[in-house]
Short mmCIF file of C-alpha atoms in Angstrom, two decimals:
data_model
loop_
_atom_site.label_atom_id
_atom_site.label_comp_id
_atom_site.label_asym_id
_atom_site.label_seq_id
_atom_site.Cartn_x
_atom_site.Cartn_y
_atom_site.Cartn_z
CA UNK H 1 103.06 88.55 101.60
CA UNK H 2 104.81 86.03 99.32
CA UNK H 3 101.95 83.58 99.73
CA UNK H 4 99.34 86.16 98.79
CA UNK H 5 101.30 87.23 95.73
CA UNK H 6 101.68 83.62 94.61
CA UNK H 7 97.98 82.92 95.00
CA UNK H 8 97.06 86.21 93.37
CA UNK H 9 98.78 85.14 90.13
CA UNK H 10 96.26 82.37 89.54
CA UNK H 11 93.14 83.16 91.56
CA UNK H 12 90.69 86.03 91.31
CA UNK H 13 90.15 86.50 95.04
CA UNK H 14 92.17 86.24 98.23
CA UNK H 15 90.38 85.52 101.52
CA UNK H 16 91.20 87.79 104.46
CA UNK H 17 92.53 84.76 106.34
CA UNK H 18 95.59 84.71 104.04
CA UNK H 19 96.98 87.55 106.13
CA UNK H 20 97.23 84.91 108.86
CA UNK H 21 98.67 82.21 106.61
CA UNK H 22 101.33 80.99 109.09
CA UNK H 23 98.62 80.62 111.75
CA UNK H 24 95.93 79.01 109.58
CA UNK H 25 98.45 76.39 108.44
CA UNK H 26 99.66 75.95 112.05
CA UNK H 27 103.19 76.21 110.73
CA UNK H 28 104.11 79.63 112.09
CA UNK H 29 106.79 78.25 114.41
CA UNK H 30 108.56 76.19 111.74
CA UNK H 31 108.30 79.08 109.25
CA UNK H 32 109.79 81.44 111.82
CA UNK H 33 112.66 79.01 112.39
CA UNK H 34 113.43 78.92 108.67
CA UNK H 35 113.52 82.70 108.37
CA UNK H 36 115.51 83.06 111.58
CA UNK H 37 118.17 80.60 110.44
CA UNK H 38 118.37 82.27 107.04
CA UNK H 39 118.97 85.66 108.66
CA UNK H 40 121.54 84.21 111.07
CA UNK H 41 123.47 82.72 108.13
CA UNK H 42 123.26 85.97 106.18
CA UNK H 43 124.52 87.90 109.20
CA UNK H 44 127.49 85.57 109.61
CA UNK H 45 128.29 85.82 105.89
CA UNK H 46 128.56 89.63 106.22
CA UNK H 47 131.91 89.05 107.95
CA UNK H 48 133.31 87.76 104.65
CA UNK H 49 133.84 89.97 101.63
CA UNK H 50 132.53 87.54 98.98
CA UNK H 51 129.77 86.03 101.10
CA UNK H 52 128.29 89.43 101.93
CA UNK H 53 127.55 89.96 98.23
CA UNK H 54 126.93 86.41 96.98
CA UNK H 55 124.93 84.72 99.74
CA UNK H 56 121.91 87.08 99.67
CA UNK H 57 121.38 85.85 96.11
CA UNK H 58 122.00 82.22 97.06
CA UNK H 59 119.26 82.46 99.70
CA UNK H 60 116.93 84.63 97.60
CA UNK H 61 114.34 81.88 97.06
CA UNK H 62 113.95 80.89 100.73
CA UNK H 63 110.88 83.07 101.51
CA UNK H 64 109.11 81.84 98.37
CA UNK H 65 109.94 78.19 99.09
CA UNK H 66 108.52 78.48 102.60
CA UNK H 67 105.44 80.29 101.29
CA UNK H 68 104.78 77.40 98.90
CA UNK H 69 105.54 74.58 101.31
CA UNK H 70 105.64 75.56 105.00
CA UNK H 71 106.38 71.93 105.93
CA UNK H 72 109.95 72.26 104.70
CA UNK H 73 112.79 72.37 107.22
CA UNK H 74 115.17 75.30 107.60
CA UNK H 75 118.28 73.61 106.20
CA UNK H 76 116.25 71.99 103.42
CA UNK H 77 114.86 75.38 102.35
CA UNK H 78 118.27 77.06 102.41
CA UNK H 79 119.98 74.20 100.55
CA UNK H 80 117.21 74.08 97.94
CA UNK H 81 117.46 77.84 97.41
CA UNK H 82 121.22 77.54 96.87
CA UNK H 83 120.73 74.82 94.27
CA UNK H 84 117.94 76.72 92.52
CA UNK H 85 120.02 79.90 92.30
CA UNK H 86 123.12 78.16 90.97
CA UNK H 87 123.72 79.78 87.61
CA UNK H 88 121.06 82.45 88.27
CA UNK H 89 122.76 84.75 90.79
CA UNK H 90 124.17 87.12 88.16
CA UNK H 91 120.82 87.11 86.37
CA UNK H 92 119.08 88.05 89.62
CA UNK H 93 121.67 90.76 90.29
CA UNK H 94 120.99 92.28 86.87
CA UNK H 95 117.27 92.12 87.61
CA UNK H 96 117.92 94.06 90.81
CA UNK H 97 119.90 96.65 88.84
CA UNK H 98 116.93 97.12 86.51
CA UNK H 99 115.10 98.64 89.47
CA UNK H 100 117.86 101.19 90.11
CA UNK H 101 115.81 103.98 88.53
CA UNK H 102 112.87 103.13 90.76
CA UNK H 103 115.10 103.07 93.83
CA UNK H 104 116.47 106.51 92.98
CA UNK H 105 112.95 107.83 92.41
CA UNK H 106 111.94 106.32 95.74
CA UNK H 107 114.89 108.12 97.35
CA UNK H 108 114.05 111.47 95.78
CA UNK H 109 110.38 111.17 96.74
CA UNK H 110 111.34 110.15 100.29
CA UNK H 111 109.70 106.75 99.94
CA UNK H 112 106.36 107.87 98.50
CA UNK H 113 106.84 106.35 95.03
CA UNK H 114 107.76 103.04 96.64
CA UNK H 115 104.73 103.03 98.89
CA UNK H 116 102.29 103.83 96.10
CA UNK H 117 103.84 101.89 93.20
CA UNK H 118 107.37 100.55 92.89
CA UNK H 119 107.45 98.35 96.02
CA UNK H 120 104.47 96.41 94.74
CA UNK H 121 105.92 96.28 91.24
CA UNK H 122 109.20 94.93 92.61
CA UNK H 123 107.44 92.29 94.72
CA UNK H 124 105.29 91.13 91.79
CA UNK H 125 108.32 90.94 89.48
CA UNK H 126 110.33 88.71 91.79
CA UNK H 127 107.36 86.44 92.40
CA UNK H 128 107.34 85.86 88.65
CA UNK H 129 111.09 85.35 88.78
CA UNK H 130 110.64 82.67 91.45
CA UNK H 131 108.03 80.94 89.29
CA UNK H 132 110.50 81.01 86.37
CA UNK H 133 113.38 79.55 88.40
CA UNK H 134 111.04 77.00 89.99
CA UNK H 135 109.87 75.79 86.58
CA UNK H 136 113.46 75.36 85.41
CA UNK H 137 114.31 73.44 88.58
CA UNK H 138 111.32 71.12 88.21
CA UNK H 139 112.01 70.52 84.51
CA UNK H 140 115.65 69.62 85.19
CA UNK H 141 114.81 67.32 88.09
CA UNK H 142 116.87 69.40 90.52
CA UNK H 143 117.49 67.65 93.83
CA UNK H 144 114.87 68.76 96.36
CA UNK H 145 112.55 70.26 93.74
CA UNK H 146 109.97 67.60 94.63
CA UNK H 147 109.42 69.61 97.85
CA UNK H 148 107.92 72.38 95.69
CA UNK H 149 104.70 70.44 95.55
CA UNK H 150 101.88 73.00 95.63
CA UNK H 151 100.65 72.45 92.09
CA UNK H 152 97.42 74.36 92.68
CA UNK H 153 99.36 77.59 93.16
CA UNK H 154 100.12 77.53 89.46
CA UNK H 155 97.07 75.90 87.89
CA UNK H 156 93.52 75.55 89.11
CA UNK H 157 92.17 72.23 90.29
CA UNK H 158 89.57 70.49 88.14
CA UNK H 159 85.91 70.76 89.08
CA UNK H 160 85.90 67.08 90.04
CA UNK H 161 88.86 67.55 92.40
CA UNK H 162 87.28 70.58 94.03
CA UNK H 163 83.94 68.87 94.57
CA UNK H 164 85.68 65.83 96.02
CA UNK H 165 87.59 68.00 98.51
CA UNK H 166 84.70 70.35 99.25
CA UNK H 167 81.69 68.05 99.02
CA UNK H 168 80.34 69.35 102.33
CA UNK H 169 80.56 72.93 101.03
CA UNK H 170 78.66 72.03 97.86
CA UNK H 171 75.95 70.37 99.94
CA UNK H 172 75.65 73.33 102.31
CA UNK H 173 75.52 75.84 99.44
CA UNK H 174 72.63 73.91 97.94
CA UNK H 175 70.79 73.72 101.26
CA UNK H 176 71.24 77.41 102.08
CA UNK H 177 70.24 78.49 98.57
CA UNK H 178 67.03 76.46 98.67
CA UNK H 179 66.08 77.59 102.21
CA UNK H 180 67.12 81.24 101.90
CA UNK H 181 64.33 83.67 102.75
CA UNK H 182 64.90 87.33 101.73
CA UNK H 183 64.90 89.87 104.58
CA UNK H 184 64.19 93.57 104.12
CA UNK H 185 66.84 96.11 105.06
CA UNK H 186 66.09 97.80 108.43
CA UNK H 187 64.60 101.26 108.12
CA UNK H 188 64.06 104.25 110.39
CA UNK H 189 66.58 105.43 112.97
CA UNK H 190 67.70 101.91 113.82
CA UNK H 191 68.32 101.17 110.15
CA UNK H 192 70.27 104.42 109.71
CA UNK H 193 72.58 103.63 112.64
CA UNK H 194 73.24 100.14 111.34
CA UNK H 195 73.67 101.00 107.67
CA UNK H 196 75.68 104.20 107.94
CA UNK H 197 77.45 104.00 111.30
CA UNK H 198 77.62 100.27 112.01
CA UNK H 199 76.02 100.73 115.42
CA UNK H 200 73.39 98.38 116.83
CA UNK H 201 71.21 99.56 119.69
CA UNK H 202 70.43 96.84 122.23
CA UNK H 203 68.94 93.78 120.52
CA UNK H 204 67.51 95.31 117.36
CA UNK H 205 65.86 92.22 115.88
CA UNK H 206 65.44 93.73 112.41
CA UNK H 207 69.18 94.46 112.26
CA UNK H 208 70.11 91.00 113.52
CA UNK H 209 67.85 89.26 111.00
CA UNK H 210 69.09 91.37 108.10
CA UNK H 211 72.76 90.82 108.98
CA UNK H 212 72.14 87.09 109.30
CA UNK H 213 70.50 87.09 105.85
CA UNK H 214 73.38 89.11 104.40
CA UNK H 215 75.86 86.72 106.01
CA UNK H 216 74.09 83.74 104.44
CA UNK H 217 74.40 85.40 101.04
CA UNK H 218 78.09 85.94 101.72
CA UNK H 219 78.51 82.30 102.73
CA UNK H 220 76.78 81.10 99.56
CA UNK H 221 79.00 83.35 97.42
CA UNK H 222 82.13 82.16 99.23
CA UNK H 223 81.16 78.51 98.74
CA UNK H 224 80.50 79.02 95.05
CA UNK H 225 83.80 80.86 94.60
CA UNK H 226 85.67 77.92 96.11
CA UNK H 227 83.80 75.39 93.99
CA UNK H 228 84.29 77.49 90.84
CA UNK H 229 88.02 77.87 91.42
CA UNK H 230 88.00 81.61 92.12
CA UNK H 231 89.74 81.03 95.50
CA UNK H 232 92.75 78.84 96.21
CA UNK H 233 91.59 75.46 97.61
CA UNK H 234 93.28 75.50 101.00
CA UNK H 235 92.33 71.91 101.77
CA UNK H 236 94.56 70.76 98.90
CA UNK H 237 97.67 72.63 100.06
CA UNK H 238 100.85 70.84 101.28
CA UNK H 239 99.94 72.23 104.70
CA UNK H 240 96.12 71.99 104.52
CA UNK H 241 94.14 74.99 105.68
CA UNK H 242 91.00 73.94 107.48
CA UNK H 243 87.74 75.38 106.17
CA UNK H 244 84.39 75.14 107.85
CA UNK H 245 81.61 76.56 105.76
CA UNK H 246 80.68 79.21 108.32
CA UNK H 247 84.27 80.05 109.11
CA UNK H 248 84.18 83.33 107.22
CA UNK H 249 81.62 84.68 109.69
CA UNK H 250 84.31 84.89 112.35
CA UNK H 251 86.24 87.51 110.38
CA UNK H 252 83.42 89.22 108.48
CA UNK H 253 83.81 93.00 108.72
CA UNK H 254 80.39 93.78 107.24
CA UNK H 255 78.59 93.99 110.56
CA UNK H 256 77.24 96.44 113.10
CA UNK H 257 78.50 96.62 116.68
CA UNK H 258 76.50 96.95 119.88
CA UNK H 259 77.11 100.02 122.05
CA UNK H 260 78.45 97.86 124.88
CA UNK H 261 80.94 96.13 122.61
CA UNK H 262 82.06 99.46 121.16
CA UNK H 263 82.69 100.80 124.67
CA UNK H 264 84.69 97.70 125.56
CA UNK H 265 86.69 97.93 122.32
CA UNK H 266 87.40 101.58 123.10
CA UNK H 267 89.04 100.58 126.37
CA UNK H 268 90.85 97.64 124.79
CA UNK H 269 92.34 99.91 122.12
CA UNK H 270 93.22 102.49 124.80
CA UNK H 271 95.01 99.87 126.88
CA UNK H 272 96.83 98.29 123.93
CA UNK H 273 98.02 101.74 122.82
CA UNK H 274 99.23 102.48 126.34
CA UNK H 275 101.13 99.17 126.53
CA UNK H 276 102.66 99.84 123.11
CA UNK H 277 103.98 103.28 124.00
CA UNK H 278 105.12 102.31 127.50
CA UNK H 279 106.98 99.35 125.97
CA UNK H 280 108.69 101.62 123.41
CA UNK H 281 109.73 103.97 126.20
CA UNK H 282 111.02 101.10 128.33
CA UNK H 283 113.05 99.63 125.45
CA UNK H 284 114.63 102.95 124.44
CA UNK H 285 114.94 104.57 127.88
CA UNK H 286 115.24 101.57 130.15
CA UNK H 287 112.67 103.06 132.50
CA UNK H 288 108.90 103.06 133.00
CA UNK H 289 107.18 106.11 131.52
CA UNK H 290 103.42 106.46 131.99
CA UNK H 291 102.53 107.96 128.63
CA UNK H 292 99.68 110.39 128.01
CA UNK H 293 97.95 113.07 130.05
CA UNK H 294 95.88 110.62 132.10
CA UNK H 295 97.09 108.64 135.11
CA UNK H 296 95.38 105.33 134.29
CA UNK H 297 96.63 102.62 131.91
CA UNK H 298 94.90 104.02 128.83
CA UNK H 299 95.60 106.36 125.94
CA UNK H 300 92.24 107.67 124.69
CA UNK H 301 93.61 108.75 121.30
CA UNK H 302 93.99 105.06 120.37
CA UNK H 303 90.51 104.13 121.58
CA UNK H 304 88.89 107.15 119.95
CA UNK H 305 90.72 106.56 116.69
CA UNK H 306 89.74 102.89 116.56
CA UNK H 307 86.06 103.52 117.34
CA UNK H 308 85.58 106.46 114.96
CA UNK H 309 87.13 104.40 112.14
CA UNK H 310 84.53 101.70 112.80
CA UNK H 311 81.67 104.21 112.99
CA UNK H 312 82.41 107.03 110.56
CA UNK H 313 83.98 104.88 107.84
CA UNK H 314 81.40 102.11 107.87
CA UNK H 315 80.32 102.72 104.27
CA UNK H 316 83.90 102.26 103.04
CA UNK H 317 84.45 98.75 104.43
CA UNK H 318 83.94 97.13 101.03
CA UNK H 319 86.64 99.40 99.54
CA UNK H 320 89.90 98.75 101.42
CA UNK H 321 91.91 101.38 99.52
CA UNK H 322 89.45 104.14 100.39
CA UNK H 323 89.23 102.78 103.96
CA UNK H 324 93.02 103.07 104.20
CA UNK H 325 93.14 106.65 102.87
CA UNK H 326 90.17 107.77 104.97
CA UNK H 327 91.70 106.25 108.12
CA UNK H 328 94.89 108.24 107.50
CA UNK H 329 92.95 111.49 107.10
CA UNK H 330 90.57 110.85 110.00
CA UNK H 331 93.19 109.75 112.53
CA UNK H 332 95.65 112.37 111.32
CA UNK H 333 93.03 115.03 111.96
CA UNK H 334 92.31 113.56 115.39
CA UNK H 335 96.00 113.55 116.33
CA UNK H 336 96.53 117.10 115.08
CA UNK H 337 93.51 118.41 116.98
CA UNK H 338 94.50 116.53 120.15
CA UNK H 339 98.02 117.99 120.01
CA UNK H 340 96.68 121.51 119.44
CA UNK H 341 94.05 121.22 122.17
CA UNK H 342 96.45 119.85 124.80
CA UNK H 343 98.98 122.55 124.02
CA UNK H 344 96.39 125.34 124.24
CA UNK H 345 94.83 124.07 127.46
CA UNK H 346 98.04 123.17 129.31
CA UNK H 347 100.20 126.23 129.03
CA UNK H 348 101.99 125.32 125.80
CA UNK H 349 103.14 121.88 126.92
CA UNK H 350 103.37 119.16 124.27
CA UNK H 351 102.94 115.45 124.88
CA UNK H 352 104.48 114.55 121.47
CA UNK H 353 106.47 116.44 118.85
CA UNK H 354 107.30 115.23 115.33
CA UNK H 355 109.53 118.19 114.47
CA UNK H 356 112.30 116.85 112.24
CA UNK H 357 110.20 113.95 110.95
CA UNK H 358 109.55 113.61 107.22
CA UNK H 359 106.50 115.60 106.05
CA UNK H 360 105.52 116.74 109.54
CA UNK H 361 102.90 119.45 110.00
CA UNK H 362 103.80 121.82 112.84
CA UNK H 363 105.31 118.86 114.66
CA UNK H 364 101.83 117.52 115.38
CA UNK H 365 101.51 114.85 112.69
CA UNK H 366 103.91 113.28 110.18
CA UNK H 367 103.85 111.00 107.13
CA UNK H 368 105.15 108.00 109.08
CA UNK H 369 102.39 108.33 111.63
CA UNK H 370 99.71 108.73 108.94
CA UNK H 371 100.89 105.55 107.21
CA UNK H 372 100.72 103.72 110.54
CA UNK H 373 97.19 105.02 111.06
CA UNK H 374 96.12 103.74 107.66
CA UNK H 375 97.56 100.27 108.18
CA UNK H 376 96.29 100.13 111.74
CA UNK H 377 92.84 101.14 110.56
CA UNK H 378 92.76 98.25 108.09
CA UNK H 379 93.84 95.83 110.84
CA UNK H 380 91.09 97.09 113.14
CA UNK H 381 88.31 97.02 110.55
CA UNK H 382 89.06 93.69 108.90
CA UNK H 383 90.68 91.65 111.68
CA UNK H 384 90.77 92.97 115.25
CA UNK H 385 87.29 94.45 115.64
CA UNK H 386 85.42 91.42 114.21
CA UNK H 387 87.51 89.06 116.35
CA UNK H 388 86.96 91.15 119.50
CA UNK H 389 83.25 91.46 118.72
CA UNK H 390 82.97 87.68 118.52
CA UNK H 391 84.75 87.25 121.85
CA UNK H 392 82.75 89.97 123.62
CA UNK H 393 79.47 88.61 122.26
CA UNK H 394 80.10 85.33 124.07
CA UNK H 395 80.02 87.13 127.43
CA UNK H 396 76.72 87.66 129.21
CA UNK H 397 75.43 91.09 128.16
CA UNK H 398 74.47 92.17 131.70
CA UNK H 399 77.88 91.31 133.12
CA UNK H 400 79.62 93.02 130.22
CA UNK H 401 77.47 96.13 130.71
CA UNK H 402 78.48 96.30 134.38
CA UNK H 403 82.17 96.08 133.43
CA UNK H 404 81.71 98.78 130.77
CA UNK H 405 79.96 101.12 133.23
CA UNK H 406 82.66 100.60 135.89
CA UNK H 407 85.41 101.32 133.35
CA UNK H 408 83.58 104.44 132.17
CA UNK H 409 83.27 105.64 135.77
CA UNK H 410 87.00 105.23 136.45
CA UNK H 411 87.80 106.83 133.11
CA UNK H 412 85.62 109.87 133.80
CA UNK H 413 87.19 110.32 137.24
CA UNK H 414 90.65 110.12 135.67
CA UNK H 415 89.66 112.68 133.04
CA UNK H 416 88.29 115.08 135.67
CA UNK H 417 91.36 114.75 137.90
CA UNK H 418 93.84 114.95 135.02
CA UNK H 419 92.18 118.10 133.68
CA UNK H 420 93.54 119.88 136.76
CA UNK H 421 96.57 117.66 137.44
CA UNK H 422 97.76 116.20 134.10
CA UNK H 423 100.31 113.43 133.96
CA UNK H 424 103.60 115.18 133.12
CA UNK H 425 107.26 114.43 133.60
CA UNK H 426 110.47 113.20 132.01
CA UNK H 427 109.84 111.16 128.93
CA UNK H 428 106.43 112.75 128.37
CA UNK H 429 106.93 116.48 127.85
CA UNK H 430 110.72 116.66 128.27
CA UNK H 431 111.71 116.46 124.60
CA UNK H 432 115.38 117.22 125.00
CA UNK H 433 115.96 114.52 127.55
CA UNK H 434 113.88 111.66 126.20
CA UNK H 435 114.40 109.47 123.16
CA UNK H 436 110.73 108.54 123.29
CA UNK H 437 109.49 112.08 123.17
CA UNK H 438 108.38 111.82 119.57
CA UNK H 439 106.21 108.77 120.06
CA UNK H 440 102.59 109.83 120.39
#
């Protein structure tokens, strides 16, 4: 988050890959060590009266330092933060107090004002505060300030520097632009499925050709944005971020999915959801609880939610905010209906109950769950589904089809059996005796 905010100050666009900044820099382990050590120190300081109040401000710059230069060691980052904050801790405390009104409003609105405004405002403010303290440290020649070496976070590189670092991109942009042949948008039923639902039937050549043409346009635009300084030049970072010109294709969300891949993603989402809820039950209860009404290792509400987001919200993929809101509404409606249907068809039994949760509706859905649906929907649309689609597309289509058919057969058998003999028991429908009863 800190890295994206820092880049967003200077550059017009942020690539999706910035969400994976620790991974793209291959510094996730060292960054994790820095943050772990910082939190260990802060925890130990809580056992002292003065340290509990002072040290959080001494270490305030650590996340920003690591975001700027992930090569830095844990002790170096902590020591540098202490030196940078010397003489600024009271100033930072007063800045925190200036948000007291927002914190109270956030409390009175049960977190809603923070989610929709003040959290972002607070984060942006303290990024600017870091930039201010950093500039003072650099100007005064503070010991260790030379480690804050990412100059292109604060001013754009010259055109000559960019072309020197991205000469291969400039050459490829020129080649693609000169060889680009326009392709008409698919029409008819096949075109409708692709354009509105993001579904590709078999090997629809017209869809494949059009998506390849659209991808080439995207690649050209991406290359020009890098060369024009609209995007941070990752190759010039202290921890260089590799960029191959066609790299963006691996995470492009503007695509259609084959029926086989959608079926496989349905089961992957079902299984991941099952593992997630079983793990939560195991951590809180210390015992294995097979969640859901089915007996197999799948929770269809996760698979259905993931697939309908990809299909029904296809036209919103270029508008992340609307995608987020629509995912909340769509998955919230799915969860509410599923809860109502299961209760009506199984003698009043409930497999989850949010009674007592903030902004719950009849105990079937709640605000916390809706927020999770929205964030999860964004992760599926912009990261997980494209990555899974790339992996699945590498597998022989016939073999993948056989696997999909076999899974569907087992799933249908499980559905038929569970309709008469649903999976019930402690930790599933026993709400008084299970701490995991309110996890759907």
